[in-house]
CSV table of C-alpha atoms and ligand atoms in Angstrom, one decimal:
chain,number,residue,atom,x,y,z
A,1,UNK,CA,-60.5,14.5,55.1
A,2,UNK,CA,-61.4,11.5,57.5
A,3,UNK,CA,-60.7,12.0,60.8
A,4,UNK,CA,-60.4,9.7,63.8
A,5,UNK,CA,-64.4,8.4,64.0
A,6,UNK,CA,-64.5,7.9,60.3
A,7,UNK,CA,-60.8,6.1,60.7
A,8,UNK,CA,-61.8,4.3,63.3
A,9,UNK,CA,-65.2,3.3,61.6
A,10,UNK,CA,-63.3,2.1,58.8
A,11,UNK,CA,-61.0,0.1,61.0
A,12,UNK,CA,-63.3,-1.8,63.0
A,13,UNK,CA,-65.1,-2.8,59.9
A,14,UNK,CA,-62.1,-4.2,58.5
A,15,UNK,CA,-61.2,-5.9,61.3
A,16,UNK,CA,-64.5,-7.9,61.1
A,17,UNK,CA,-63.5,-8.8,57.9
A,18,UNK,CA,-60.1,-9.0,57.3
A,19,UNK,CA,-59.1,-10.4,60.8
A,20,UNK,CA,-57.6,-13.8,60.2
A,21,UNK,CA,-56.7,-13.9,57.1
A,22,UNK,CA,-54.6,-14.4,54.4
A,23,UNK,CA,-53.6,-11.8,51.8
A,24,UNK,CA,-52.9,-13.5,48.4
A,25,UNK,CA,-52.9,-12.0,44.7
A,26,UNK,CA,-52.0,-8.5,45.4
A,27,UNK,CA,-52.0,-6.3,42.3
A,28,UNK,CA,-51.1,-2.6,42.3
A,29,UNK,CA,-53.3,-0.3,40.0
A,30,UNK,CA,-51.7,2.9,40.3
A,31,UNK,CA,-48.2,3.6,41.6
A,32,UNK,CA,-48.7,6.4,43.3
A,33,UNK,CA,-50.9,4.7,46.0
A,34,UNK,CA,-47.9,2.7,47.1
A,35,UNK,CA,-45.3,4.8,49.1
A,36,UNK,CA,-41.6,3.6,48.7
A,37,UNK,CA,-40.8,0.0,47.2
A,38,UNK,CA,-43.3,-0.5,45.2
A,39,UNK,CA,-42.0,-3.5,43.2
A,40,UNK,CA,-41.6,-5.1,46.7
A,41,UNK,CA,-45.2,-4.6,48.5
A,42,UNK,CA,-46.8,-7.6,46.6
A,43,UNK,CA,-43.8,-9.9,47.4
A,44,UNK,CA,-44.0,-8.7,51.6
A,45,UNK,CA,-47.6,-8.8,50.9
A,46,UNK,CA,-48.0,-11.9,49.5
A,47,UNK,CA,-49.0,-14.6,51.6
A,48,UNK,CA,-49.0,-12.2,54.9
A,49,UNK,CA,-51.6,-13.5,57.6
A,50,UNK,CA,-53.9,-10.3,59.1
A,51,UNK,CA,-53.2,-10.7,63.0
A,52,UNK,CA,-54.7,-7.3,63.9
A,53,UNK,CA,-56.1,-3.8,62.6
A,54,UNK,CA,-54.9,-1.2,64.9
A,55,UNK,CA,-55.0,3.1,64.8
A,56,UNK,CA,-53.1,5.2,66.4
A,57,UNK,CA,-55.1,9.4,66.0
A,58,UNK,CA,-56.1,9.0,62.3
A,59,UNK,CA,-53.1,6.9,61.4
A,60,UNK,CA,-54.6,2.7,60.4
A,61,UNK,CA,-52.2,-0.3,59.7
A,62,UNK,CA,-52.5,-3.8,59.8
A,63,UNK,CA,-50.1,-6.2,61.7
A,64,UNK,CA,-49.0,-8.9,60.0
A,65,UNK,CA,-47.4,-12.5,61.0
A,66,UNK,CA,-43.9,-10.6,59.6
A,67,UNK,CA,-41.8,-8.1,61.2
A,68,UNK,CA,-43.8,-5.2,59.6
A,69,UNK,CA,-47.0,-3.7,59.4
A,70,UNK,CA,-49.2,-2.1,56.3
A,71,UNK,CA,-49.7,1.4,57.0
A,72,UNK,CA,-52.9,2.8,55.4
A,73,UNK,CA,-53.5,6.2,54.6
A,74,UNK,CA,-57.0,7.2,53.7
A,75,UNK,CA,-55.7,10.5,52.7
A,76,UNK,CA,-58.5,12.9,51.2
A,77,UNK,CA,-60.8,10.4,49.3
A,78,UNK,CA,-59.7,6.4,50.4
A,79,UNK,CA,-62.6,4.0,50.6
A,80,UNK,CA,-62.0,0.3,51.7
A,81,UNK,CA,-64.0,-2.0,50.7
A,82,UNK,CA,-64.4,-6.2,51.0
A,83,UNK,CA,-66.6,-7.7,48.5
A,84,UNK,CA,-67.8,-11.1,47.1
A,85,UNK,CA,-66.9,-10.2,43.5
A,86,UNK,CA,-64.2,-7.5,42.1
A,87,UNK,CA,-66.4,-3.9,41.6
A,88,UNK,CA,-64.5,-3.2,38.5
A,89,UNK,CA,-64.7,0.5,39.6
A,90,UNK,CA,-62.6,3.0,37.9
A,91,UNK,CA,-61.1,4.1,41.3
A,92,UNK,CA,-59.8,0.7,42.6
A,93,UNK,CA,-55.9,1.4,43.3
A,94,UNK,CA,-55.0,-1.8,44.7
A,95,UNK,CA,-56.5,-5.0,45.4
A,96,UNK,CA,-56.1,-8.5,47.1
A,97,UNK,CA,-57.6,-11.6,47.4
A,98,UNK,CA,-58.8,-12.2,51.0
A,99,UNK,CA,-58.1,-16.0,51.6
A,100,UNK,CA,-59.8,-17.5,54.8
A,101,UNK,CA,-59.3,-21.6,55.2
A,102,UNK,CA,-63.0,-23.3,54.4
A,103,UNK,CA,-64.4,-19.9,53.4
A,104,UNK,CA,-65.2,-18.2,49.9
A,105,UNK,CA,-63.2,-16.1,48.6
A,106,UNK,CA,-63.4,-11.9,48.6
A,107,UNK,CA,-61.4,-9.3,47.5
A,108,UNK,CA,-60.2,-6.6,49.3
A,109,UNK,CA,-60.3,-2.9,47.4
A,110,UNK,CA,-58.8,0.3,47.7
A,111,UNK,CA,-60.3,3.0,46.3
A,112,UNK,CA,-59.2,6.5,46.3
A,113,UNK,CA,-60.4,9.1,43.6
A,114,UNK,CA,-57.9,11.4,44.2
A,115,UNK,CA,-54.9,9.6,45.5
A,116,UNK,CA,-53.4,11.2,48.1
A,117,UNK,CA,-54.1,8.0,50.0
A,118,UNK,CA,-52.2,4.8,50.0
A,119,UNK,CA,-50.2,2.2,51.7
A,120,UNK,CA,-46.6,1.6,52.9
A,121,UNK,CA,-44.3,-1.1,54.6
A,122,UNK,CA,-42.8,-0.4,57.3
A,123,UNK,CA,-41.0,-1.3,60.2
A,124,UNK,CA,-42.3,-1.3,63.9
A,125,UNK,CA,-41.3,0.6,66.8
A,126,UNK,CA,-41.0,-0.8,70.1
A,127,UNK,CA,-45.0,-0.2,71.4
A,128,UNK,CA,-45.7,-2.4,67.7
A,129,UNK,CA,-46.9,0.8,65.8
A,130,UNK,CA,-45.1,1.8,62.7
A,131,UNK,CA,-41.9,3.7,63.5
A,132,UNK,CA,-43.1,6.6,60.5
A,133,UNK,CA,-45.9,7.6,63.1
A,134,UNK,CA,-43.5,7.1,66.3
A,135,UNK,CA,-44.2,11.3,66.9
A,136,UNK,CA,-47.5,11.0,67.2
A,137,UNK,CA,-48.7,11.0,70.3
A,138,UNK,CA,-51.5,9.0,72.1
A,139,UNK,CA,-55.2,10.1,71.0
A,140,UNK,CA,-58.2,10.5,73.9
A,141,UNK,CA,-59.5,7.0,73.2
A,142,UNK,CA,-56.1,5.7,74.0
A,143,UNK,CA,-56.3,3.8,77.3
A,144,UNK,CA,-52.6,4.8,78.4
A,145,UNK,CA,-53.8,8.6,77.6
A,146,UNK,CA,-52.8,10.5,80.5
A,147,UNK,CA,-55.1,13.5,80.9
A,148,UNK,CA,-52.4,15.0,83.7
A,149,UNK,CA,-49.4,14.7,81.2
A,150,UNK,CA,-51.5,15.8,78.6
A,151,UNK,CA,-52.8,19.4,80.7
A,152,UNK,CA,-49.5,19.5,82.0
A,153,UNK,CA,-47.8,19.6,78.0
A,154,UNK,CA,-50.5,21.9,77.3
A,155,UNK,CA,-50.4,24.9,79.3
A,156,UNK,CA,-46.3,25.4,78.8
A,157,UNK,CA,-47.3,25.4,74.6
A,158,UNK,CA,-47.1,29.7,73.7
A,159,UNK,CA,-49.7,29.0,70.6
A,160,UNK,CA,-53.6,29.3,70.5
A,161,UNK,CA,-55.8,26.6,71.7
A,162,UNK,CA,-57.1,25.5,68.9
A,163,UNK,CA,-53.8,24.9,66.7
A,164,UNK,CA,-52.9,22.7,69.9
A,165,UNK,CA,-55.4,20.5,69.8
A,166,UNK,CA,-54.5,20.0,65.8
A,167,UNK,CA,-50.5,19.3,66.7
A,168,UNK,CA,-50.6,15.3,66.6
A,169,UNK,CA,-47.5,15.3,68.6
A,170,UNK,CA,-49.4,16.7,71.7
A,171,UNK,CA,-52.6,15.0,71.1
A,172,UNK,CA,-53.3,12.8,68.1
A,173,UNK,CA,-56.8,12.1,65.7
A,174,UNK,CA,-58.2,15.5,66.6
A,175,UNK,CA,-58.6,17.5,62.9
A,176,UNK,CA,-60.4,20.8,62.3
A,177,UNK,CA,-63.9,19.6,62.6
A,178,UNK,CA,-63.8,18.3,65.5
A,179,UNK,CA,-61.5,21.2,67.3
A,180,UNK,CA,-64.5,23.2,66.5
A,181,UNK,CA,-67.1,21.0,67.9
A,182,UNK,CA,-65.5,20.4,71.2
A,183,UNK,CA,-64.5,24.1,71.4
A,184,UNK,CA,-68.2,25.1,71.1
A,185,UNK,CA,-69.2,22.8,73.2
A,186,UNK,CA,-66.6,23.8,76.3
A,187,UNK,CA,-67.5,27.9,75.1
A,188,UNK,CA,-64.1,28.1,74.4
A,189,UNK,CA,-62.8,30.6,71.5
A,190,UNK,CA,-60.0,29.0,69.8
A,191,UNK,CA,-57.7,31.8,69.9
A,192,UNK,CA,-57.8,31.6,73.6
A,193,UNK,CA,-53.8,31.3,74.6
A,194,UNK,CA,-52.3,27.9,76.4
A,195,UNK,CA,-50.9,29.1,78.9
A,196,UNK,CA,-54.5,31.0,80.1
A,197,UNK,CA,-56.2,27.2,80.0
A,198,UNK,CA,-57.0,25.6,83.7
A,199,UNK,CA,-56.9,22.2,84.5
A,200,UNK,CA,-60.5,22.2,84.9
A,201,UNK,CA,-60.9,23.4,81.1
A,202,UNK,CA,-58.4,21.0,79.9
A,203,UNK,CA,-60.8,18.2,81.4
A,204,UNK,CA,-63.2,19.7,79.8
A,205,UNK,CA,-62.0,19.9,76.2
A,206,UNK,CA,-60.7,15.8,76.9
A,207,UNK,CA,-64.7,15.3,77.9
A,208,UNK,CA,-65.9,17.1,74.8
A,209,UNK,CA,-63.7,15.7,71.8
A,210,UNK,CA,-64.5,12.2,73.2
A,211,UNK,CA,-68.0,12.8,73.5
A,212,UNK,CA,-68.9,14.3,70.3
A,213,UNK,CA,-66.3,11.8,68.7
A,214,UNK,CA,-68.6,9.2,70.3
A,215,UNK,CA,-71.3,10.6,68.4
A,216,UNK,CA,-69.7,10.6,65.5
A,217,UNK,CA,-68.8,6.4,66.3
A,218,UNK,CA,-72.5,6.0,66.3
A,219,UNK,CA,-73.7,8.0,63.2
A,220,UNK,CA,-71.0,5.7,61.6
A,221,UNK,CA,-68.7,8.8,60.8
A,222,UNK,CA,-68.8,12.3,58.9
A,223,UNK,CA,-69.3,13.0,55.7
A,224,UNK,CA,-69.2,15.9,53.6
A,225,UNK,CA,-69.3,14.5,49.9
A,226,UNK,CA,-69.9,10.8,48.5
A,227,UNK,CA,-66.1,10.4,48.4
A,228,UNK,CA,-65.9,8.7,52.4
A,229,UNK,CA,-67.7,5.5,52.8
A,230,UNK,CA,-67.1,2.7,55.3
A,231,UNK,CA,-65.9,-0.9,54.2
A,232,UNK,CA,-69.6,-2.2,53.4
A,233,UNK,CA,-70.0,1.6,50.8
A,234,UNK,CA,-71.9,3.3,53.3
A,235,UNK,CA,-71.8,6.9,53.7
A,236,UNK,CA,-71.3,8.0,57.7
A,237,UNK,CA,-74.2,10.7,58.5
A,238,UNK,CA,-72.5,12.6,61.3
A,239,UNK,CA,-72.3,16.0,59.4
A,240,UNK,CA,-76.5,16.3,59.8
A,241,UNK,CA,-75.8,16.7,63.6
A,242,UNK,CA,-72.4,19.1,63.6
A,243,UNK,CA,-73.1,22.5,65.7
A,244,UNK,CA,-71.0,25.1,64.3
A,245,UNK,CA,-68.9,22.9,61.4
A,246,UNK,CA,-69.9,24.0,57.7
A,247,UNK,CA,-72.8,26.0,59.6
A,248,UNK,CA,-72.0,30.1,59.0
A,249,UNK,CA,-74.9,32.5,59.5
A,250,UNK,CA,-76.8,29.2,60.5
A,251,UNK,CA,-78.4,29.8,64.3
A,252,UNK,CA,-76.5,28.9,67.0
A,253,UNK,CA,-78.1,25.8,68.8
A,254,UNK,CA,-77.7,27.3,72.2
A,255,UNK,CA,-78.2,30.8,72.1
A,256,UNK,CA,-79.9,32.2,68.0
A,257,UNK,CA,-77.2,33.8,67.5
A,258,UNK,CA,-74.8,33.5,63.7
A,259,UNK,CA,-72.6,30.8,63.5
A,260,UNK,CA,-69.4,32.6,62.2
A,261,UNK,CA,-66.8,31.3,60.2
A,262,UNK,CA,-63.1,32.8,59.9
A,263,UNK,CA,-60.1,31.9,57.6
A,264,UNK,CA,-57.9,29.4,59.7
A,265,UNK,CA,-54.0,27.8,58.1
A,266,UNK,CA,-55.7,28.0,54.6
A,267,UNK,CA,-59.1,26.4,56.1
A,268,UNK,CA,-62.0,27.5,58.0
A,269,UNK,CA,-62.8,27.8,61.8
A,270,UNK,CA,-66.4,28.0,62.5
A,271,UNK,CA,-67.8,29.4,66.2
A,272,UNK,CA,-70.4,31.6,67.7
A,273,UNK,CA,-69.0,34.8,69.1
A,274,UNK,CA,-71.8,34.6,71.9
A,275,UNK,CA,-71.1,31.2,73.6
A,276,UNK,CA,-67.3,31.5,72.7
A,277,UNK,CA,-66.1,34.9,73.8
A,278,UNK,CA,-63.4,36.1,71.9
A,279,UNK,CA,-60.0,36.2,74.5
A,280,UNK,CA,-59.1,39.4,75.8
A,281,UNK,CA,-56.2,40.6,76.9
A,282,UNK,CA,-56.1,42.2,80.2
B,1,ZN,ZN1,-74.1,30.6,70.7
């Protein structure tokens, strides 16, 4: 599943190629990457000028030069791609003609293998982001994030730490491999509760999800399997340099000890029992 870096990878790629202009030709492969309307997506596509690629957590859309934006939903296997020529691949679930005045033309392709991803219309709220992600909440690399407000939400939450650093409503674009990461990297088991989190620690986690995110920006995202590619069909590289992700019985790079993994809301959570005391209860 991408998460923010690999979003955000995919949407500063696209805007370099897609800012400015024209979407033209749209043709739908497969219905079920279209959510809602689908007859009407190439007639609001149609002629709709690309003013800006924007994110919001792991959430991409494009503004338009009309009152609503393109939502775009990577889901589990979505791959965007702008080439000279059409690819012809099997996996290609919608497609446009990218039209820029005095320039040749390319063709803008979404691929998704298993098609959970997909696109939507829909309306704007009153920040410009599409009112179906109006819950989510601001995401580290936000500039209005507020690490106070933030701290201040997070100590009155009665859950575990980790779960609240997944809730997009409190803090958006952090997923399970990177709650791990920035745990490890504070010490911090992630069954620690809220309400026993200092200020001080809460700065900490902020530090560590945007610096190992950062990391992840430069290796040009994570990947686990061929499915996630950037716009140019590139894999990202960032899963060679994960510390305790995908990494049980693996040594701990701080201390030699296993790398442990446990079950976690039908997934995995991944830590080392040494440098992340388990929470005790006095
Ligand atoms: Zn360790």
């Amino acid at each position: 599943m991408p998460e923010l870096p690999e979003v955000e990878v995919v949407r500063a790629g696209l805007s370099r190629l897609a800012l400015g202009t024209t979407i033209n030709h749209v043709r739908i492969h497969h219905a079920r990457s279209v959510r809602r309307n689908v007859g009407d997506l190439c007639v609001q596509l149609d002629g709709a000028r690309i003013e800006g690629v924007s994110r919001r957590g792991k959430y991409m859309w494009l503004d338009l030069d009309r009152p609503y934006v393109l939502m775009i939903h990577l889901g589990m296997s979505g791959q965007i791609r702008v080439n000279d020529a059409p690819s012809g691949h099997p996996h290609v679930r919608l497609n446009w003609n990218v039209v820029r005045e005095g320039q040749p033309r390319r063709y803008f392709e979404f691929l998704d293998q298993r098609t959970f991803g997909g696109m939507q219309i829909c309306d704007r709220d009153q920040d410009g982001k599409p009112t179906a992600i109006s819950h989510i909440a601001r995401d580290p690399f936000d500039p209005l994030f507020d690490v106070e407000k933030f701290s201040d939400a997070l100590v009155k939450r009665s859950t575990q730490v980790k779960r609240a650093l997944l809730d997009q409503n409190l803090i958006s674009g952090i997923g399970n491999i990177y709650a791990d990461e920035c745990l490890w990297r504070v010490g911090l088991d992630g069954t620690t509760p809220c309400d026993r989190l200092d200020k001080a620690i809460i700065v900490e986690i902020v530090a560590a999800v945007t610096g190992v995110m950062n990391e992840a920006f430069d290796a040009g995202g994570t990947s686990f399997d061929s499915l996630y590619v950037n716009v140019n069909g590139e894999s990202g590289y960032f899963s060679r340099s994960l510390s305790v992700y995908g990494r049980e019985g693996e040594p701990c790079g701080r201390c030699g000890n296993p790398i442990i993994r446990n079950k976690f809301m039908n997934r995995s959570s991944f830590h080392c029992a040494t440098c992340q005391p388990p929470w005790l209860l006095p």
